[in-house]
């Protein structure tokens, strides 16, 4: 579970979705990214921070993903266990103009809670491997 604050101070709780819905979300994201021509193999995973990345590199895939109707369907399935000040997050939540500014922060938090756990072990192994490789060839021969 993750807890963030809305722009007006309300408590937004994002809970992990069930495994099948999370897998469906991951699959839609991967398919949509493939459609954009984003080559995941060419990503520089060693970048120090998102600030080093071009804003278009970050925004274009997010906008492409969130404009996908299948993604929106699965997003709301994944948000069934989540709430704003105790009220379930549904499509109707965003009918209110005041809540529309919360859409992307909620989407990003939902992705973080549901999708990141798939990749965290992989990324930690990559970082460990990168640390090991950093020392290769740099030690003085005796």
mmCIF file of C-alpha atoms in Angstrom:
data_model
loop_
_atom_site.group_PDB
_atom_site.id
_atom_site.type_symbol
_atom_site.label_atom_id
_atom_site.label_comp_id
_atom_site.label_asym_id
_atom_site.label_seq_id
_atom_site.Cartn_x
_atom_site.Cartn_y
_atom_site.Cartn_z
ATOM 1 C CA UNK A 1 0.000 0.000 0.000
ATOM 2 C CA UNK A 2 1.085 3.538 -0.702
ATOM 3 C CA UNK A 3 -0.302 6.729 0.713
ATOM 4 C CA UNK A 4 -0.013 10.119 -0.969
ATOM 5 C CA UNK A 5 -1.724 13.467 -0.461
ATOM 6 C CA UNK A 6 -4.025 15.081 -2.994
ATOM 7 C CA UNK A 7 -3.502 18.673 -4.051
ATOM 8 C CA UNK A 8 -6.031 19.764 -1.416
ATOM 9 C CA UNK A 9 -4.615 17.528 1.343
ATOM 10 C CA UNK A 10 -6.920 14.507 1.102
ATOM 11 C CA UNK A 11 -5.382 11.090 1.758
ATOM 12 C CA UNK A 12 -5.052 8.889 -1.337
ATOM 13 C CA UNK A 13 -4.418 5.228 -0.568
ATOM 14 C CA UNK A 14 -3.261 3.025 -3.426
ATOM 15 C CA UNK A 15 -3.423 -0.691 -2.676
ATOM 16 C CA UNK A 16 -1.923 -3.496 -4.703
ATOM 17 C CA UNK A 17 -4.322 -5.126 -7.157
ATOM 18 C CA UNK A 18 -4.713 -8.861 -7.601
ATOM 19 C CA UNK A 19 -1.987 -10.665 -9.527
ATOM 20 C CA UNK A 20 -3.982 -11.284 -12.737
ATOM 21 C CA UNK A 21 -5.082 -7.646 -13.070
ATOM 22 C CA UNK A 22 -1.542 -6.479 -12.389
ATOM 23 C CA UNK A 23 -0.187 -8.845 -15.057
ATOM 24 C CA UNK A 24 -2.809 -7.588 -17.510
ATOM 25 C CA UNK A 25 -1.710 -4.014 -16.787
ATOM 26 C CA UNK A 26 1.941 -4.926 -17.292
ATOM 27 C CA UNK A 27 1.132 -6.648 -20.599
ATOM 28 C CA UNK A 28 -0.818 -3.638 -21.902
ATOM 29 C CA UNK A 29 2.026 -1.313 -20.950
ATOM 30 C CA UNK A 30 4.617 -3.502 -22.683
ATOM 31 C CA UNK A 31 2.472 -3.781 -25.844
ATOM 32 C CA UNK A 32 1.805 -0.041 -25.925
ATOM 33 C CA UNK A 33 5.491 0.765 -25.470
ATOM 34 C CA UNK A 34 6.327 -1.613 -28.310
ATOM 35 C CA UNK A 35 3.820 0.262 -30.516
ATOM 36 C CA UNK A 36 5.601 3.548 -29.761
ATOM 37 C CA UNK A 37 8.853 2.096 -31.056
ATOM 38 C CA UNK A 38 10.526 2.552 -27.680
ATOM 39 C CA UNK A 39 13.410 0.112 -27.608
ATOM 40 C CA UNK A 40 13.575 -1.076 -24.011
ATOM 41 C CA UNK A 41 16.927 -2.746 -24.687
ATOM 42 C CA UNK A 42 18.501 0.591 -25.546
ATOM 43 C CA UNK A 43 17.511 2.299 -22.293
ATOM 44 C CA UNK A 44 20.400 3.543 -20.206
ATOM 45 C CA UNK A 45 19.450 2.014 -16.865
ATOM 46 C CA UNK A 46 22.516 3.539 -15.268
ATOM 47 C CA UNK A 47 21.231 7.123 -15.497
ATOM 48 C CA UNK A 48 21.593 8.919 -12.201
ATOM 49 C CA UNK A 49 18.021 10.238 -12.083
ATOM 50 C CA UNK A 50 14.926 10.947 -14.118
ATOM 51 C CA UNK A 51 16.104 14.561 -14.229
ATOM 52 C CA UNK A 52 18.834 13.440 -16.625
ATOM 53 C CA UNK A 53 16.242 12.181 -19.105
ATOM 54 C CA UNK A 54 14.577 14.222 -21.827
ATOM 55 C CA UNK A 55 11.025 15.139 -20.725
ATOM 56 C CA UNK A 56 9.626 13.824 -24.039
ATOM 57 C CA UNK A 57 11.257 10.476 -23.300
ATOM 58 C CA UNK A 58 9.174 10.267 -20.123
ATOM 59 C CA UNK A 59 5.928 11.961 -21.186
ATOM 60 C CA UNK A 60 5.323 10.435 -24.604
ATOM 61 C CA UNK A 61 5.141 6.824 -23.368
ATOM 62 C CA UNK A 62 2.995 7.826 -20.361
ATOM 63 C CA UNK A 63 0.556 9.739 -22.560
ATOM 64 C CA UNK A 64 0.467 6.892 -25.076
ATOM 65 C CA UNK A 65 -0.219 4.340 -22.343
ATOM 66 C CA UNK A 66 -2.891 6.391 -20.584
ATOM 67 C CA UNK A 67 -4.698 7.111 -23.866
ATOM 68 C CA UNK A 68 -5.125 3.357 -24.447
ATOM 69 C CA UNK A 69 -8.730 2.318 -23.668
ATOM 70 C CA UNK A 70 -7.643 -1.164 -22.550
ATOM 71 C CA UNK A 71 -5.180 0.425 -20.132
ATOM 72 C CA UNK A 72 -7.920 2.611 -18.636
ATOM 73 C CA UNK A 73 -10.163 -0.434 -18.178
ATOM 74 C CA UNK A 74 -7.463 -2.359 -16.331
ATOM 75 C CA UNK A 75 -6.379 0.750 -14.409
ATOM 76 C CA UNK A 76 -9.772 1.024 -12.764
ATOM 77 C CA UNK A 77 -9.786 -2.713 -12.007
ATOM 78 C CA UNK A 78 -6.387 -2.219 -10.347
ATOM 79 C CA UNK A 79 -7.733 0.765 -8.380
ATOM 80 C CA UNK A 80 -10.742 -1.137 -6.949
ATOM 81 C CA UNK A 81 -8.980 -1.462 -3.586
ATOM 82 C CA UNK A 82 -7.819 2.171 -3.513
ATOM 83 C CA UNK A 83 -9.451 5.282 -2.084
ATOM 84 C CA UNK A 84 -9.439 9.046 -1.616
ATOM 85 C CA UNK A 85 -10.361 9.927 1.963
ATOM 86 C CA UNK A 86 -12.023 6.522 2.337
ATOM 87 C CA UNK A 87 -14.098 6.741 -0.876
ATOM 88 C CA UNK A 88 -13.304 4.139 -3.533
ATOM 89 C CA UNK A 89 -11.570 5.414 -6.652
ATOM 90 C CA UNK A 90 -13.738 4.735 -9.704
ATOM 91 C CA UNK A 91 -14.278 6.329 -13.107
ATOM 92 C CA UNK A 92 -16.862 8.565 -11.424
ATOM 93 C CA UNK A 93 -14.143 9.948 -9.158
ATOM 94 C CA UNK A 94 -12.794 11.876 -12.138
ATOM 95 C CA UNK A 95 -16.161 13.281 -13.261
ATOM 96 C CA UNK A 96 -15.508 16.001 -10.702
ATOM 97 C CA UNK A 97 -13.320 18.725 -12.197
ATOM 98 C CA UNK A 98 -11.560 19.075 -8.839
ATOM 99 C CA UNK A 99 -10.384 15.456 -9.029
ATOM 100 C CA UNK A 100 -9.070 15.537 -12.584
ATOM 101 C CA UNK A 101 -5.784 17.036 -11.401
ATOM 102 C CA UNK A 102 -5.322 13.920 -9.295
ATOM 103 C CA UNK A 103 -5.598 11.528 -12.268
ATOM 104 C CA UNK A 104 -1.933 11.357 -13.294
ATOM 105 C CA UNK A 105 -0.540 11.270 -9.744
ATOM 106 C CA UNK A 106 -2.933 8.379 -9.023
ATOM 107 C CA UNK A 107 -1.998 6.605 -12.275
ATOM 108 C CA UNK A 108 1.718 6.929 -11.513
ATOM 109 C CA UNK A 109 1.257 5.745 -7.935
ATOM 110 C CA UNK A 110 -0.832 2.789 -9.146
ATOM 111 C CA UNK A 111 1.952 1.873 -11.578
ATOM 112 C CA UNK A 112 4.555 2.205 -8.843
ATOM 113 C CA UNK A 113 2.615 -0.007 -6.427
ATOM 114 C CA UNK A 114 1.583 -2.661 -8.957
ATOM 115 C CA UNK A 115 4.241 -2.788 -11.661
ATOM 116 C CA UNK A 116 7.481 -1.855 -9.895
ATOM 117 C CA UNK A 117 7.513 -5.025 -7.737
ATOM 118 C CA UNK A 118 7.934 -7.068 -10.941
ATOM 119 C CA UNK A 119 11.085 -5.175 -11.846
ATOM 120 C CA UNK A 120 12.633 -4.238 -8.483
ATOM 121 C CA UNK A 121 14.522 -7.549 -8.083
ATOM 122 C CA UNK A 122 15.702 -7.330 -11.691
ATOM 123 C CA UNK A 123 16.898 -3.744 -11.263
ATOM 124 C CA UNK A 124 18.650 -4.542 -7.984
ATOM 125 C CA UNK A 125 20.464 -7.412 -9.702
ATOM 126 C CA UNK A 126 21.401 -5.084 -12.539
ATOM 127 C CA UNK A 127 22.778 -2.532 -10.078
ATOM 128 C CA UNK A 128 24.721 -5.266 -8.236
ATOM 129 C CA UNK A 129 26.104 -6.512 -11.549
ATOM 130 C CA UNK A 130 27.013 -2.974 -12.591
ATOM 131 C CA UNK A 131 28.911 -2.529 -9.305
ATOM 132 C CA UNK A 132 30.791 -5.765 -9.872
ATOM 133 C CA UNK A 133 31.636 -4.841 -13.449
ATOM 134 C CA UNK A 134 32.811 -1.386 -12.398
ATOM 135 C CA UNK A 135 35.804 -2.930 -10.647
ATOM 136 C CA UNK A 136 36.695 -5.323 -13.478
ATOM 137 C CA UNK A 137 39.900 -4.268 -15.200
ATOM 138 C CA UNK A 138 40.519 -1.380 -12.839
ATOM 139 C CA UNK A 139 42.572 -3.308 -10.307
ATOM 140 C CA UNK A 140 46.318 -3.081 -10.587
ATOM 141 C CA UNK A 141 48.063 -6.263 -11.576
ATOM 142 C CA UNK A 142 50.677 -7.411 -9.069
#
